[in-house]
Amino acid sequence: PAGLPKKVMSARDFYGREHDARALDTVTEIVKERYPNYYLPLLQSLSESACTWGNIAVMKSLFFHEYCQFLFGVLEEAEKRIDISGYDAYQRRVFGFLAERLLNCYLVYAQGVYPGLKIGSLALAYGVTEKPVLHNLHPDATPATYKTDRVKLCMSFDDNYAPHADAAITS
């Protein structure tokens, strides 16, 4: 929940506590103007106390492309309307913070549009294992018979996060 451990609050209230709420208001107006089918899901997601963080999602390509069209359409317009000249280095990451809220919006939208769609979440966890995690193994499998699935990734980062992206790509 947003606001833990101090106080549980709505996703919108939490955004306003941590960032310039005017940027979120601008995005809300953009969604209302250009993506009206997403407007009520955005309002719903901002009123809830649950929120996903980190802009991390795993989804089928159909949903991914739909989500990206929405996300980048909103953010492209937001870049034109939001003045970040007075923001410090952390707050200049505003478009990433806004993208987190737009992912929540998309999840609410998708649940309404695609009946039976299963959406789950996992806690954000960091860990290291000595052995690779392998899926779909037969009990008699040997390293030569391990099934590996290709996973397509999309990453976006600036020079400040290049070392972190490098670590993710390398791993």
PDB file of C-alpha atoms in Angstrom, residues 11 27 67 91 108 142:
ATOM      1  CA  ALA A  11      -1.936   6.503  -4.802  1.00  0.00           C
ATOM      2  CA  VAL A  27      -1.274  13.663 -17.039  1.00  0.00           C
ATOM      3  CA  TYR A  67       0.027  -0.473 -23.090  1.00  0.00           C
ATOM      4  CA  GLN A  91      12.381  14.905  -9.397  1.00  0.00           C
ATOM      5  CA  VAL A 108      -7.461  -1.385 -14.164  1.00  0.00           C
ATOM      6  CA  THR A 142      20.222 -33.007 -17.726  1.00  0.00           C
TER       7      THR A 142
END
